[in-house]
Amino acid sequence: MSSVLQALNQGLHAAFEADDRVVLIGEDLLDPYGGAFKVSRGLSSKYPQRVMTSPVSEAGIVGVAGGMALRGLRPVVEIMFGDFSTLIADQMINGLSKFQGMYNGQAQVPVVVRTPMGGRRGYGPTHSQTLEKLYLGVPGLRTLAANTLSDPGALLKAAILEDDGPVLFVENKLLYAKPVLDAETLKDFEVEVQAIDAGYAPTHLLKLKGSPTPALTLAAYGYMAELGREALLRLAFEHEIFCELVVPNQLAPLASQGRLEEALADSLGRTGRLLTIEEGTFSLGWGAEIAARAAHQLGGQLRATNRVAAAEEPIPASIALEAKALPDVDDILAAARAMV
Amino acid sequence: MRAPEDLYREMSRIRHFEETVLDAFPSGVFYGTTHTYLGQEANAVAVLSQRAAGDIVFSNHRCHGHFIAYGGDMRALFAELMGKPTGVCGGKGGSQHLHWKDFYSNGVLGSTAPVATGAALAEKAKGSGAATVIFLGDGALGQGVLYESLNMAALWGAPILFVLEDNAIAQTTPRELALAGDIQARFEAFGIQSTALNSSDVEEIGSAAEPLLGAVRAGEGPRALVVQTVRFGPHSKGDDTRDAHKMAKLRAARDPLEILGARLKADERIKIEAAAKAEVQEAFAQAQKDPEAV
Ligand SMILES: Cc1ncc(C[n+]2csc(CCOP(=O)(O)OP(=O)(O)O)c2C)c(N)n1
Ligand SMILES: [Mg+2]
C-alpha cells in the first residue's frame, strides 16, 4: 500500500513522464531535499531543466506559472505552506482564474498550485491553517483536496494533464503518511463513486455493509474524511447510530445551478440529516455552503443540520491548546449524537 | 527602424482614436472607464514598430495605444469599450483587459510583471526566439510583485524588455510623493541593463529601444527602457488635478506628433493625418453599428 505522499510523488513523476510541457516551480525543490514535504522528490534529478527551484516569492512564481501556461506549458507550483496562499491571492483571483473568462475564452491557463494545509503538528498560528475556504467560490478556479479513498496521485496527474484551467490542489499534512486505502481496508464498506458535474475528481459515498436505514449523512473532505470514517464506525458500534459518509475530492466549483452533488442529494434523501466536517474555521465555510444547498434542495425533508469545524482563533502552537482548537473525532461524535 | 512616415501614421492613429474616446464618452456610447494614451504615443510606437512576428506584449490599464501599435483592430477596440460582442474580448474585458494574438493586458498594476516573465520564460524553453515586451507605469513601481519578477527575470535569463513609462504621476499622485530612490537603479540592482531617456521623440526612443531588444533577442536576458514621458490628458476622464498652465506648456513642448511631424513634408503630414482620422472615424462608425450584447 503506498502512502499519500508516495502517491502524490508518483503522480508528479507520471505527469512529467507523460508530457514534457509539464514544469515545476517552487521553493527548496532540489534533490536530495525535494521540497519541504518531499512531494517533489526525484524530479529535479530526473528532469533538471523542468524543475525551477525558486526564490521565496510566492506571488511571483504563481504569476510566472500563469504566464507559462498562457504560452503553452503546463506548470505545477508548489507553495511550501498553505498559509502562504494569502500571498498568491491577487495572482490567483485577479489573474489566473480570470484569464479564460475575461479574455473571452481565448486563453487557457493549465496551472496546478499544490499546497499542504492543516494543523496538528504544532507549527503554530501561521503554519497550521486550513485556508482553502478563502478560494472557494472564486469563478474560474477549481479547488481539489486529496484524500485516501481515491489515488491522490491519479487525481494530481489528471489535474496537471487534463485540466486547462487553474487548480488549487490541497494536501492536508497529516494525510502524507496515511496509506491510500485499498479494497481490503474498505471491505466493511459499500463504496459508491460519482463526480460533481461528471468531472474528473471523484466523490466517494461510504456506508457500512448490511447496516440498517441510515440516520445521518456525514460530509467531509481531506484529512477530516479520516476522522469521519472513524466516527462513522464508532457511531455504529458504540452508539447504534448509522451514518453514511460523503467525501468529495472537488470543493469548488460545486454542482451547477446551486444544487447538491448527486452523492449528497442521494444520501440526504435517505437520512434527512447533514453534519459537515472541516478543519477550516466554523463560519462562512465549505460546510455552510453545503448546508445552504441542502436546505434549499430538500426543504422540509431536511430535519437537522450542523457543522464541525475549527475554533475561530489563531491556531495555538501548544499541543494541548491546538487539539482544543481543531475538530476531532469526539467533536464529531458529540455533534452527531445531538442530531439523532 | 521603420520610416518616419510609418511611425507618424501609427502615432496619429492612436491620437485620433484616443481623442475620439474622450470626446464621445459623455454621449454615453461607451461604458465603464478609460485611460487614454494621449501624449505617450511615441513610447508604444517606438518599441512595437520593432516587433517581430510571435513577439509577446503585456500591457496595463493604459493599453489602447499599446494595442493599436501592436496592430490591434480599432473597430474591435471601440466595440470592446462599448461592451459589444464584436469587441476584442466580446465586451467581457473592457478598456483594460485585452487579449488578441500575443497581446495581453490587465488592469491590476504590476500584476502583469510575473505573468509576462513567465511568458518570456516559456518562449525561452520552447526556443521560439520570441521577445516579450511589458509596459509599466511609474505607479507600478510601488508593487512588490514587480521586484519579485525583476529578480526572477534576471535570475533565469528571461527574454523580456521592461518598458517603464514614467509620466511622473500615478492617477493624481505625483511621483515625488510615491517614489523614493531612483528608477533606473531599481533595474540595475537586479543586474538588468537599462537605458533611460527623457524624450517624446519616437525616433530617439526607437533608437534607444533597438539595442535593448537586440540583446533580449540574442538571449542576453532581460533589459529595461525607462522613458520619462508626459501624460497629456486626464488620468481617466475629467480627473486631471495638475496645474493647467504647466500642462499647456508641456503639451506644446512634448507632443510626439509635433516633434516627428516637423521632420516630415507638410503635405505628406497632412495626408497621413487625414487618412488616420478617416480610418478612426470609420472604425468608430462601424463599431457603433455593431450589435449590442444580449
Ligand atoms: C494594484 C492596483 N492598485 C490601484 C489601481 C488603481 N489605479 C489605476 S491606474 C493607477 C495609477 C497608475 O499609475 P501609473 O502606473 O504611473 O500609470 P499611468 O496611469 O500614469 O499610465 C491606479 C492607482 C490599480 N489599477 N491597480
Ligand atoms: Mg504614471
XYZ file of C-alpha atoms and ligand atoms in Angstrom:
661
model
C 0.000 0.000 0.000
C 1.516 3.336 -0.879
C 1.230 6.419 1.273
C -0.467 9.595 0.112
C 2.994 11.149 -0.073
C 4.284 8.373 -2.323
C 1.168 8.513 -4.452
C 1.478 12.261 -4.984
C 5.142 11.905 -5.818
C 4.326 9.159 -8.313
C 1.561 11.298 -9.789
C 4.022 14.110 -10.396
C 6.555 11.739 -11.929
C 3.862 10.267 -14.153
C 2.773 13.707 -15.343
C 6.381 14.676 -16.100
C 6.838 11.425 -17.967
C 3.634 11.800 -19.973
C 4.037 15.372 -21.167
C 7.198 17.405 -21.496
C 5.232 20.646 -21.244
C 4.903 19.934 -17.519
C 7.290 22.005 -15.394
C 7.584 22.520 -11.655
C 8.317 25.755 -9.792
C 8.661 26.203 -6.074
C 10.917 26.744 -3.108
C 13.588 24.256 -1.998
C 12.668 21.723 -4.650
C 16.093 20.373 -5.454
C 17.139 16.860 -4.502
C 18.025 15.469 -2.105
C 15.634 17.766 -0.218
C 12.845 17.561 -2.793
C 10.516 20.156 -1.283
C 9.635 20.775 2.344
C 7.292 17.781 2.474
C 9.221 15.708 -0.106
C 6.354 15.509 -2.558
C 8.657 16.701 -5.349
C 11.492 14.319 -4.599
C 13.402 12.886 -7.539
C 12.055 15.288 -10.108
C 14.986 17.693 -10.133
C 17.415 14.811 -10.669
C 15.409 13.270 -13.450
C 14.269 16.496 -15.138
C 16.808 19.198 -14.213
C 15.621 21.502 -16.996
C 11.983 21.330 -15.971
C 12.287 21.926 -12.237
C 12.892 25.509 -11.149
C 13.793 25.944 -7.540
C 12.704 29.481 -6.859
C 13.301 32.482 -4.662
C 10.894 32.924 -1.749
C 8.417 34.748 -3.986
C 5.030 33.068 -3.761
C 3.079 35.647 -5.741
C 5.831 35.874 -8.311
C 6.081 32.169 -9.019
C 2.331 31.782 -9.371
C 2.326 34.668 -11.850
C 5.260 33.140 -13.711
C 3.365 29.864 -13.903
C 0.346 31.734 -15.248
C 2.431 33.319 -17.987
C 3.996 29.984 -18.876
C 0.555 28.419 -19.067
C -0.717 31.178 -21.365
C 2.174 30.256 -23.655
C 1.509 26.541 -23.780
C 3.359 24.963 -20.853
C 1.601 23.070 -18.052
C 3.251 24.340 -14.874
C 2.868 22.971 -11.378
C 3.637 25.310 -8.483
C 4.499 24.122 -5.023
C 3.594 26.572 -2.261
C 5.507 25.366 0.776
C 2.740 26.016 3.309
C -0.921 26.596 2.522
C -0.869 29.501 4.925
C 1.022 31.421 2.252
C -1.862 31.040 -0.146
C -2.732 34.527 1.086
C 0.340 35.828 -0.726
C -0.771 34.472 -4.079
C -4.330 35.731 -3.834
C -4.017 38.535 -6.393
C -2.368 36.324 -8.983
C -4.920 33.584 -8.383
C -8.039 35.755 -8.192
C -7.319 38.711 -10.475
C -5.012 36.814 -12.772
C -5.000 33.092 -13.449
C -8.626 32.329 -12.641
C -9.851 35.281 -14.723
C -7.847 34.859 -17.918
C -10.183 32.344 -19.543
C -13.314 34.354 -18.807
C -12.173 37.931 -19.221
C -10.276 37.136 -22.396
C -13.493 35.605 -23.678
C -12.324 32.011 -23.862
C -9.290 32.895 -25.958
C -6.743 31.853 -23.312
C -6.008 28.663 -21.412
C -4.363 28.536 -18.015
C -3.368 24.971 -17.144
C -1.679 25.619 -13.793
C -1.833 23.422 -10.709
C -0.895 25.106 -7.441
C -0.206 22.395 -4.869
C -0.019 23.216 -1.219
C -0.135 21.490 2.163
C -2.708 22.738 4.647
C -3.696 21.790 8.146
C -2.500 21.587 11.728
C -1.909 19.018 14.479
C 1.828 19.265 14.115
C 2.454 22.123 16.495
C 3.586 24.531 13.780
C 1.536 27.333 15.326
C -0.710 30.104 14.033
C 0.891 30.769 10.627
C 1.887 27.262 9.504
C -1.139 25.192 10.501
C -4.173 26.717 8.894
C -6.743 25.296 6.557
C -7.357 28.290 4.353
C -8.814 26.877 1.149
C -12.229 28.247 2.010
C -10.884 31.682 1.066
C -10.642 30.405 -2.503
C -13.922 28.529 -2.724
C -16.349 30.405 -4.896
C -13.703 32.152 -6.984
C -15.046 31.813 -10.524
C -12.728 30.016 -12.902
C -10.786 28.269 -10.157
C -11.109 24.601 -9.268
C -10.155 23.589 -5.758
C -9.359 19.945 -5.113
C -8.496 18.228 -1.845
C -6.649 14.926 -1.751
C -7.971 12.090 0.407
C -7.181 8.418 0.981
C -10.237 6.999 -0.780
C -9.054 7.733 -4.280
C -5.479 7.712 -5.525
C -4.225 11.270 -4.885
C -1.501 10.754 -7.453
C -4.011 9.944 -10.167
C -6.052 12.994 -9.202
C -2.979 15.230 -9.303
C -1.915 13.790 -12.636
C -5.361 14.410 -14.096
C -5.357 17.986 -12.806
C -1.972 18.609 -14.421
C -2.597 16.904 -17.745
C -6.325 17.219 -18.369
C -7.453 20.472 -16.806
C -6.994 23.578 -18.954
C -7.886 25.919 -16.113
C -6.172 26.776 -12.833
C -6.431 24.318 -9.950
C -5.672 24.795 -6.278
C -4.667 21.339 -5.060
C -4.857 20.997 -1.293
C -2.958 18.319 0.611
C -3.550 18.017 4.317
C -0.187 17.490 6.028
C -1.360 14.584 8.158
C -2.521 12.757 5.062
C 1.003 12.428 3.699
C 1.841 9.499 5.965
C -1.547 7.793 5.597
C -1.994 4.808 3.302
C -4.102 5.177 0.199
C -6.942 2.812 1.007
C -7.358 -0.420 -0.884
C -10.354 -2.711 -1.240
C -9.174 -4.886 1.640
C -9.130 -1.989 4.091
C -12.546 -0.877 2.920
C -14.073 -4.351 2.902
C -16.685 -3.478 5.528
C -17.962 -0.606 3.400
C -20.153 -0.320 0.409
C -18.463 2.323 -1.746
C -20.114 4.349 -4.497
C -18.165 6.712 -6.702
C -19.621 9.700 -8.513
C -18.286 13.064 -9.639
C -19.503 16.637 -9.491
C -20.934 17.530 -12.898
C -19.207 14.497 -14.465
C -15.758 15.936 -13.776
C -12.502 14.073 -13.216
C -12.457 14.413 -9.420
C -14.388 11.598 -7.747
C -16.696 11.852 -4.770
C -16.951 8.757 -2.592
C -20.025 7.640 -0.703
C -19.370 5.134 2.071
C -21.864 3.074 4.053
C -21.355 0.093 6.328
C -22.337 -3.126 4.623
C -25.569 -4.539 5.903
C -26.348 -1.617 8.175
C -29.965 -0.593 8.854
C -31.525 2.596 7.463
C -29.014 5.394 7.998
C -29.938 8.305 10.245
C -27.258 10.819 9.346
C -25.064 11.933 6.438
C -21.530 12.980 7.276
C -19.798 15.139 4.682
C -16.053 15.619 4.981
C -13.005 16.114 2.789
C -9.248 15.705 3.034
C -7.885 14.547 6.357
C -11.251 15.157 8.019
C -12.592 12.247 5.987
C -10.226 10.013 8.006
C -11.816 11.271 11.205
C -15.237 10.986 9.587
C -14.633 7.305 8.837
C -13.521 6.636 12.380
C -16.546 8.489 13.710
C -18.850 6.543 11.416
C -17.552 3.246 12.837
C -17.758 4.380 16.437
C -21.231 5.810 15.993
C -22.352 2.474 14.600
C -20.647 0.180 17.099
C -20.769 2.279 20.256
C -23.987 4.244 19.785
C -26.006 2.362 17.173
C -26.255 5.478 15.074
C -25.802 4.545 11.433
C -24.319 7.075 9.068
C -23.226 7.494 5.502
C -20.062 9.382 4.693
C -19.709 11.552 1.582
C -16.156 12.557 0.647
C -15.672 14.840 -2.349
C -12.304 15.476 -3.924
C -13.626 18.644 -5.514
C -14.503 21.508 -3.180
C -15.257 24.000 -5.915
C -16.929 24.558 -8.176
C -19.875 22.758 -6.648
C -22.599 21.249 -8.786
C -24.139 23.639 -11.287
C -27.282 25.651 -10.621
C -26.775 25.758 -6.880
C -27.611 22.092 -6.476
C -26.163 19.466 -4.212
C -23.925 16.983 -5.919
C -25.714 13.706 -6.504
C -23.928 11.639 -3.870
C -25.019 14.114 -1.209
C -28.523 14.501 -2.553
C -28.942 10.721 -2.641
C -27.658 10.235 0.860
C -29.674 13.091 2.337
C -32.736 11.656 0.639
C -32.224 8.638 2.887
C -31.112 10.336 6.092
C -32.593 13.840 6.134
C -29.747 14.897 8.431
C -26.456 16.545 7.468
C -23.315 17.002 9.507
C -20.443 18.712 7.695
C -16.911 18.260 8.964
C -13.986 20.506 8.038
C -10.697 21.672 9.534
C -11.140 25.290 8.462
C -12.800 27.763 10.797
C -16.504 27.391 11.554
C -18.162 30.386 9.932
C -18.760 31.028 6.247
C -17.041 27.903 5.080
C -17.473 24.860 2.891
C -19.940 23.261 5.285
C -22.096 26.369 5.370
C -22.452 26.269 1.601
C -23.309 22.563 1.572
C -25.872 23.116 4.308
C -27.443 26.015 2.449
C -27.780 23.919 -0.695
C -29.234 21.057 1.303
C -31.782 23.358 2.915
C -32.791 24.769 -0.436
C -32.995 21.450 -2.225
C -34.558 19.316 0.497
C -36.832 21.892 2.048
C -38.839 20.324 4.855
C -37.190 16.948 4.292
C -34.020 18.283 5.854
C -34.617 17.547 9.511
C -31.332 18.665 11.015
C -28.012 20.156 10.015
C -24.847 21.099 11.868
C -21.175 21.781 11.291
C -17.993 20.605 12.939
C -15.078 22.941 12.286
C -12.148 24.759 13.855
C -12.414 27.390 16.551
C -12.202 30.967 15.373
C -8.872 31.902 16.864
C -5.249 31.725 15.718
C -4.235 28.057 15.950
C -2.127 27.737 19.103
C 1.293 26.119 18.957
C 0.868 24.183 22.199
C -0.228 20.580 21.581
C -2.974 20.717 24.166
C -4.337 24.068 23.039
C -4.098 23.181 19.368
C -6.049 19.969 19.970
C -8.803 22.023 21.571
C -8.955 24.473 18.692
C -9.156 21.851 15.920
C -12.072 19.474 15.397
C -11.516 15.834 16.359
C -13.458 12.565 16.432
C -15.021 13.360 19.795
C -16.409 16.596 18.384
C -17.956 14.658 15.521
C -19.448 12.082 17.856
C -20.920 14.744 20.107
C -22.402 16.700 17.208
C -23.814 13.558 15.605
C -25.394 12.278 18.802
C -27.056 15.620 19.389
C -28.710 15.422 15.969
C -30.192 11.939 16.044
C 13.586 51.137 -37.741
C 10.515 51.973 -39.739
C 10.255 55.075 -41.942
C 9.229 58.284 -40.152
C 6.004 58.385 -42.170
C 5.039 54.970 -40.813
C 5.842 55.958 -37.265
C 3.840 59.133 -37.690
C 0.867 57.220 -39.085
C 0.801 54.871 -36.104
C 1.023 57.732 -33.610
C -1.649 59.625 -35.447
C -3.998 56.643 -35.423
C -3.575 56.345 -31.658
C -4.025 60.089 -31.175
C -7.263 60.196 -33.149
C -8.541 57.039 -31.512
C -7.990 58.396 -28.025
C -9.404 61.821 -28.844
C -12.497 60.124 -30.201
C -12.811 58.105 -26.998
C -12.602 61.168 -24.777
C -14.897 63.250 -26.998
C -17.551 60.571 -27.299
C -17.546 59.330 -23.722
C -20.026 61.901 -22.404
C -22.514 60.911 -25.117
C -22.871 57.520 -23.434
C -21.702 55.285 -26.285
C -19.010 53.788 -24.112
C -19.428 52.058 -20.835
C -17.201 51.963 -17.774
C -13.837 53.638 -17.709
C -10.910 54.507 -19.932
C -7.310 55.678 -19.678
C -6.081 57.393 -22.777
C -2.579 57.280 -24.175
C -2.540 60.921 -25.322
C 0.989 62.311 -25.199
C 2.676 58.947 -24.757
C 2.137 57.634 -28.294
C 5.847 57.686 -29.086
C 6.643 55.009 -26.500
C 4.404 52.270 -27.841
C 5.128 53.094 -31.472
C 8.896 53.314 -30.978
C 9.072 49.919 -29.296
C 6.325 47.982 -31.036
C 7.215 49.116 -34.546
C 10.254 46.907 -33.957
C 8.215 43.850 -33.012
C 8.727 40.592 -34.856
C 6.050 38.001 -35.563
C 5.374 35.998 -32.421
C 6.646 38.650 -30.027
C 4.540 38.986 -26.901
C 3.221 42.198 -25.383
C 1.914 42.724 -21.870
C 0.179 45.968 -21.116
C -1.589 47.726 -18.290
C -4.697 49.868 -17.757
C -3.433 52.441 -20.280
C -3.415 49.880 -23.046
C -5.196 51.327 -26.094
C -2.030 52.810 -27.560
C -0.054 49.643 -26.958
C -2.823 47.601 -28.567
C -3.071 49.779 -31.660
C 0.703 49.961 -32.049
C 0.743 46.170 -31.797
C -1.555 46.038 -34.804
C -4.833 45.629 -32.955
C -8.036 46.433 -34.778
C -9.532 49.807 -33.838
C -13.105 48.801 -34.584
C -12.748 45.826 -32.240
C -11.254 48.091 -29.591
C -14.062 50.637 -29.919
C -16.535 47.762 -29.745
C -14.828 46.421 -26.632
C -15.231 49.819 -24.992
C -18.884 49.673 -25.975
C -19.245 46.226 -24.423
C -20.198 44.609 -27.696
C -19.757 41.006 -28.873
C -17.562 42.223 -31.747
C -15.122 43.652 -29.201
C -11.609 42.335 -28.729
C -12.837 40.161 -25.858
C -16.518 40.155 -26.657
C -17.099 43.024 -24.269
C -16.022 40.940 -21.304
C -12.676 42.607 -20.716
C -13.488 46.241 -21.378
C -10.929 49.000 -21.725
C -8.255 47.447 -19.506
C -8.402 43.729 -20.268
C -7.477 42.885 -23.811
C -6.141 39.745 -25.360
C -5.588 39.266 -29.051
C -2.907 37.118 -30.664
C 0.121 37.583 -28.410
C -1.111 40.748 -26.708
C -2.400 40.693 -23.133
C -3.412 43.475 -20.770
C -4.599 43.517 -17.173
C -5.765 46.426 -15.025
C -4.096 45.345 -11.795
C -0.916 47.391 -11.609
C 2.268 45.338 -11.525
C 0.384 42.033 -11.570
C 1.395 41.538 -15.175
C 5.114 41.512 -14.366
C 5.402 37.904 -13.200
C 2.964 36.723 -15.864
C 4.998 38.409 -18.593
C 8.172 36.983 -17.099
C 6.614 33.532 -17.188
C 5.512 34.010 -20.774
C 9.059 35.017 -21.713
C 10.490 32.001 -19.894
C 8.058 29.713 -21.715
C 9.198 31.082 -25.074
C 12.789 30.596 -23.999
C 12.041 26.996 -23.006
C 10.322 26.415 -26.344
C 13.213 28.013 -28.186
C 10.799 30.151 -30.200
C 13.062 33.195 -30.248
C 10.129 35.459 -29.355
C 10.785 38.533 -27.251
C 8.325 39.708 -24.606
C 7.727 43.412 -24.031
C 5.957 44.652 -20.920
C 4.742 48.215 -20.435
C 4.532 49.517 -16.874
C 3.818 52.935 -15.425
C 5.754 54.642 -12.646
C 2.869 53.831 -10.313
C 3.527 50.104 -10.736
C 6.906 50.666 -9.082
C 5.001 50.599 -5.790
C 4.029 46.956 -6.258
C 6.152 44.313 -4.534
C 5.490 41.596 -7.070
C 7.320 43.688 -9.674
C 10.557 43.241 -7.767
C 9.967 39.520 -7.389
C 9.608 39.473 -11.163
C 12.728 41.520 -11.922
C 14.665 39.149 -9.702
C 13.352 36.044 -11.438
C 13.635 37.544 -14.915
C 17.321 38.276 -14.306
C 17.992 35.045 -12.426
C 16.508 32.888 -15.156
C 17.533 34.981 -18.155
C 14.034 35.753 -19.378
C 13.943 37.310 -22.866
C 11.900 40.309 -21.793
C 12.101 44.066 -22.220
C 10.633 46.101 -19.375
C 9.382 49.441 -20.680
C 8.801 51.817 -17.811
C 6.678 54.753 -18.907
C 7.417 57.359 -16.284
C 4.886 60.133 -16.732
C 5.667 61.388 -13.243
C 2.188 60.742 -11.958
C 0.014 57.863 -10.853
C -3.644 58.824 -11.086
C -3.382 62.027 -9.029
C -0.268 61.279 -7.007
C 2.892 62.981 -8.248
C 5.930 60.726 -8.433
C 7.751 62.527 -5.639
C 5.016 61.578 -3.171
C 5.173 57.901 -4.054
C 8.693 57.051 -5.081
C 11.955 57.006 -3.161
C 15.293 56.448 -4.816
C 15.989 56.039 -8.467
C 14.040 54.185 -11.127
C 16.926 53.007 -13.268
C 18.830 51.877 -10.198
C 15.949 49.554 -9.393
C 16.585 47.611 -12.591
C 20.346 47.803 -12.266
C 20.138 46.382 -8.731
C 18.918 43.143 -10.274
C 21.616 43.197 -12.907
C 19.182 44.260 -15.618
C 20.939 46.609 -18.018
C 18.857 49.627 -18.857
C 18.661 52.808 -20.833
C 16.925 55.877 -19.508
C 15.857 58.893 -21.506
C 13.612 61.892 -21.178
C 12.019 62.141 -24.567
C 8.846 62.254 -26.614
C 10.746 61.757 -29.844
C 9.688 58.444 -31.336
C 12.893 58.114 -33.345
C 15.074 58.788 -30.320
C 13.114 56.324 -28.190
C 13.218 53.795 -31.015
C 16.998 54.108 -31.248
C 17.266 53.539 -27.523
C 14.984 50.513 -27.678
C 16.688 48.880 -30.645
C 19.861 47.583 -28.950
C 17.892 46.574 -25.883
C 15.518 44.491 -27.955
C 18.508 43.135 -29.845
C 20.100 41.975 -26.609
C 16.849 40.393 -25.476
C 16.550 38.539 -28.776
C 20.182 37.459 -28.618
C 19.397 35.650 -25.378
C 21.330 38.035 -23.183
C 18.498 38.193 -20.641
C 16.146 40.986 -19.640
C 16.641 44.653 -20.422
C 14.834 47.803 -19.337
C 13.913 51.014 -21.067
C 12.949 53.886 -18.806
C 11.240 56.737 -20.613
C 10.282 59.996 -18.987
C 7.140 60.973 -20.785
C 4.117 63.242 -20.464
C 0.504 62.237 -19.970
C -1.435 64.899 -21.873
C -4.942 64.002 -20.774
C -6.714 63.230 -17.554
C -5.884 60.015 -15.732
C -9.232 58.657 -16.788
C -11.943 61.158 -17.674
C -12.157 64.661 -16.265
C -9.806 63.872 -13.406
C -6.717 65.914 -14.151
C -5.533 67.533 -10.940
C -2.381 69.068 -12.403
C -1.687 72.744 -12.950
C -3.365 73.692 -16.238
C -0.752 76.265 -17.186
C 2.141 73.857 -16.690
C 0.306 71.201 -18.659
C -0.296 73.553 -21.575
C 3.426 74.281 -21.712
C 4.294 70.593 -21.593
C 1.804 69.794 -24.322
C 3.397 72.411 -26.541
C 6.945 71.244 -25.881
C 6.469 67.487 -25.707
C 3.965 66.491 -28.372
C 5.349 63.395 -30.129
C 3.334 64.202 -33.251
C 4.722 67.744 -33.438
C 8.258 66.554 -32.804
C 8.227 63.973 -35.569
C 5.813 65.966 -37.756
C 8.336 68.770 -38.038
C 10.613 66.310 -39.875
C 8.001 65.379 -42.456
C 6.991 67.251 -45.564
C 3.994 69.408 -44.694
C 1.706 67.986 -47.378
C 2.744 64.424 -46.558
C 1.945 65.029 -42.916
C -1.483 66.427 -43.734
C -2.221 63.427 -45.927
C -1.253 60.953 -43.223
C -3.276 62.849 -40.619
C -6.349 62.896 -42.800
C -6.091 59.202 -43.594
C -5.625 58.263 -39.925
C -8.571 60.403 -38.929
C -10.778 58.859 -41.593
C -9.734 55.374 -40.539
C -10.602 56.094 -36.920
C -13.957 57.624 -37.859
C -14.785 54.620 -39.991
C -13.834 52.200 -37.207
C -15.936 54.180 -34.719
C -18.934 54.284 -37.033
C -18.718 50.549 -37.699
C -18.406 49.710 -34.026
C -21.470 51.836 -33.300
C -23.416 49.851 -35.856
C -22.274 46.530 -34.390
C -24.957 44.620 -32.495
C -25.306 45.012 -28.750
C -24.600 42.173 -26.344
C -27.719 40.272 -25.409
C -2.925 47.263 -7.826
C -3.695 48.467 -8.256
N -3.907 49.475 -7.381
C -4.601 50.560 -7.756
C -5.122 50.666 -9.019
C -5.926 51.891 -9.442
N -5.148 52.651 -10.436
C -5.389 52.539 -11.742
S -4.277 53.370 -12.651
C -3.492 53.957 -11.293
C -2.291 54.813 -11.418
C -1.324 54.204 -12.339
O -0.196 54.977 -12.446
P 0.994 54.541 -13.380
O 1.374 53.133 -13.109
O 2.048 55.548 -13.212
O 0.383 54.552 -14.831
P -0.234 55.806 -15.577
O -1.681 55.856 -15.211
O 0.494 57.011 -15.149
O -0.069 55.491 -17.018
C -4.097 53.475 -10.142
C -3.656 53.801 -8.773
C -4.900 49.580 -9.895
N -5.402 49.562 -11.128
N -4.166 48.510 -9.503
Mg 2.346 57.237 -14.240
